[in-house]
C-alpha positions as protocol buffer text, in pm:
chain_id: "A"
residue {
  index: 1
  type: ASP
  ca { x: 11601 y: 16506 z: 16457 }
}
residue {
  index: 2
  type: SER
  ca { x: 11727 y: 16203 z: 16644 }
}
residue {
  index: 3
  type: MET
  ca { x: 12033 y: 16001 z: 16542 }
}
residue {
  index: 4
  type: PRO
  ca { x: 12082 y: 15626 z: 16600 }
}
residue {
  index: 5
  type: SER
  ca { x: 12349 y: 15548 z: 16857 }
}
residue {
  index: 6
  type: PRO
  ca { x: 12515 y: 15217 z: 16948 }
}
residue {
  index: 7
  type: VAL
  ca { x: 12554 y: 15307 z: 17318 }
}
residue {
  index: 8
  type: MET
  ca { x: 12492 y: 15591 z: 17565 }
}
residue {
  index: 9
  type: ALA
  ca { x: 12615 y: 15705 z: 17905 }
}
residue {
  index: 10
  type: GLY
  ca { x: 12461 y: 15462 z: 18156 }
}
residue {
  index: 11
  type: GLY
  ca { x: 12351 y: 15729 z: 18401 }
}
residue {
  index: 12
  type: LEU
  ca { x: 12235 y: 15989 z: 18151 }
}
residue {
  index: 13
  type: PHE
  ca { x: 11958 y: 15851 z: 17939 }
}
residue {
  index: 14
  type: THR
  ca { x: 11583 y: 15814 z: 17948 }
}
residue {
  index: 15
  type: ILE
  ca { x: 11386 y: 15492 z: 17913 }
}
residue {
  index: 16
  type: ASP
  ca { x: 11036 y: 15382 z: 18002 }
}
residue {
  index: 17
  type: ARG
  ca { x: 11064 y: 15260 z: 18363 }
}
residue {
  index: 18
  type: LYS
  ca { x: 10851 y: 14951 z: 18302 }
}
residue {
  index: 19
  type: TRP
  ca { x: 11058 y: 14845 z: 18000 }
}
residue {
  index: 20
  type: PHE
  ca { x: 11387 y: 14909 z: 18185 }
}
residue {
  index: 21
  type: PHE
  ca { x: 11283 y: 14658 z: 18451 }
}
residue {
  index: 22
  type: GLU
  ca { x: 11141 y: 14416 z: 18192 }
}
residue {
  index: 23
  type: LEU
  ca { x: 11490 y: 14417 z: 18038 }
}
residue {
  index: 24
  type: GLY
  ca { x: 11629 y: 14323 z: 18379 }
}
residue {
  index: 25
  type: GLY
  ca { x: 11763 y: 14668 z: 18470 }
}
residue {
  index: 26
  type: TYR
  ca { x: 12132 y: 14700 z: 18543 }
}
residue {
  index: 27
  type: ASP
  ca { x: 12329 y: 14399 z: 18660 }
}
residue {
  index: 28
  type: GLU
  ca { x: 12326 y: 14414 z: 19040 }
}
residue {
  index: 29
  type: GLU
  ca { x: 12676 y: 14262 z: 19049 }
}
residue {
  index: 30
  type: PHE
  ca { x: 12829 y: 14578 z: 18900 }
}
residue {
  index: 31
  type: ARG
  ca { x: 13019 y: 14743 z: 19184 }
}
residue {
  index: 32
  type: TYR
  ca { x: 13173 y: 15043 z: 19007 }
}
residue {
  index: 33
  type: TRP
  ca { x: 13082 y: 15280 z: 18729 }
}
residue {
  index: 34
  type: GLY
  ca { x: 13148 y: 15166 z: 18376 }
}
residue {
  index: 35
  type: GLY
  ca { x: 13017 y: 14880 z: 18170 }
}
residue {
  index: 36
  type: GLU
  ca { x: 12650 y: 14937 z: 18241 }
}
residue {
  index: 37
  type: GLU
  ca { x: 12611 y: 15138 z: 17921 }
}
residue {
  index: 38
  type: MET
  ca { x: 12726 y: 14842 z: 17712 }
}
residue {
  index: 39
  type: GLU
  ca { x: 12515 y: 14592 z: 17905 }
}
residue {
  index: 40
  type: ILE
  ca { x: 12190 y: 14791 z: 17878 }
}
residue {
  index: 41
  type: ALA
  ca { x: 12259 y: 14869 z: 17510 }
}
residue {
  index: 42
  type: PHE
  ca { x: 12295 y: 14496 z: 17433 }
}
residue {
  index: 43
  type: LYS
  ca { x: 11971 y: 14421 z: 17618 }
}
residue {
  index: 44
  type: ILE
  ca { x: 11789 y: 14696 z: 17427 }
}
residue {
  index: 45
  type: TRP
  ca { x: 11913 y: 14568 z: 17088 }
}
residue {
  index: 46
  type: GLN
  ca { x: 11840 y: 14203 z: 17170 }
}
residue {
  index: 47
  type: CYS
  ca { x: 11483 y: 14288 z: 17267 }
}
residue {
  index: 48
  type: GLY
  ca { x: 11409 y: 14483 z: 16948 }
}
residue {
  index: 49
  type: GLY
  ca { x: 11466 y: 14835 z: 17081 }
}
residue {
  index: 50
  type: SER
  ca { x: 11694 y: 15110 z: 16959 }
}
residue {
  index: 51
  type: LEU
  ca { x: 11903 y: 15387 z: 17109 }
}
residue {
  index: 52
  type: GLU
  ca { x: 11872 y: 15739 z: 16976 }
}
residue {
  index: 53
  type: CYS
  ca { x: 12070 y: 16052 z: 17048 }
}
residue {
  index: 54
  type: ILE
  ca { x: 11858 y: 16365 z: 17049 }
}
residue {
  index: 55
  type: PRO
  ca { x: 12078 y: 16676 z: 17017 }
}
residue {
  index: 56
  type: CYS
  ca { x: 12010 y: 16961 z: 17258 }
}
residue {
  index: 57
  type: SER
  ca { x: 11806 y: 16741 z: 17492 }
}
residue {
  index: 58
  type: GLY
  ca { x: 11855 y: 16766 z: 17866 }
}
residue {
  index: 59
  type: VAL
  ca { x: 11866 y: 16482 z: 18118 }
}
residue {
  index: 60
  type: GLY
  ca { x: 11920 y: 16523 z: 18492 }
}
residue {
  index: 61
  type: HIS
  ca { x: 12127 y: 16287 z: 18705 }
}
residue {
  index: 62
  type: ILE
  ca { x: 12029 y: 16224 z: 19067 }
}
residue {
  index: 63
  type: PHE
  ca { x: 12254 y: 16031 z: 19303 }
}
residue {
  index: 64
  type: ARG
  ca { x: 12035 y: 15809 z: 19521 }
}
residue {
  index: 65
  type: SER
  ca { x: 12280 y: 15783 z: 19810 }
}
residue {
  index: 66
  type: PRO
  ca { x: 12597 y: 15955 z: 19926 }
}
residue {
  index: 67
  type: LYS
  ca { x: 12789 y: 15626 z: 19888 }
}
residue {
  index: 68
  type: HIS
  ca { x: 12956 y: 15744 z: 19564 }
}
residue {
  index: 69
  type: TRP
  ca { x: 12913 y: 16117 z: 19602 }
}
residue {
  index: 70
  type: VAL
  ca { x: 13019 y: 16372 z: 19857 }
}
residue {
  index: 71
  type: GLY
  ca { x: 12819 y: 16690 z: 19814 }
}
residue {
  index: 72
  type: SER
  ca { x: 12457 y: 16775 z: 19753 }
}
residue {
  index: 73
  type: VAL
  ca { x: 12245 y: 16463 z: 19727 }
}
residue {
  index: 74
  type: TYR
  ca { x: 11884 y: 16518 z: 19628 }
}
residue {
  index: 75
  type: LYS
  ca { x: 11610 y: 16300 z: 19770 }
}
residue {
  index: 76
  type: VAL
  ca { x: 11438 y: 16082 z: 19509 }
}
residue {
  index: 77
  type: PRO
  ca { x: 11060 y: 16045 z: 19557 }
}
residue {
  index: 78
  type: PRO
  ca { x: 10941 y: 15691 z: 19635 }
}
residue {
  index: 79
  type: GLY
  ca { x: 10849 y: 15494 z: 19325 }
}
residue {
  index: 80
  type: TRP
  ca { x: 11106 y: 15655 z: 19097 }
}
């Protein structure tokens, strides 16, 4: 069973891609990690959506460039 949640980790959640961009995505002026989880949560609430935590679910995190990560960086297919 899912549980309502006020916010989630900005890099570890799932959302319909089309709706994410309809919401405006993340603010492009953010330069560091932190804050994006609050911003996207407010956008979701203001547009009638909700956030839900689903225990025991798994979400992968892929770094798109080595700018913030030194180590294994996986290629992301075009269009993702």
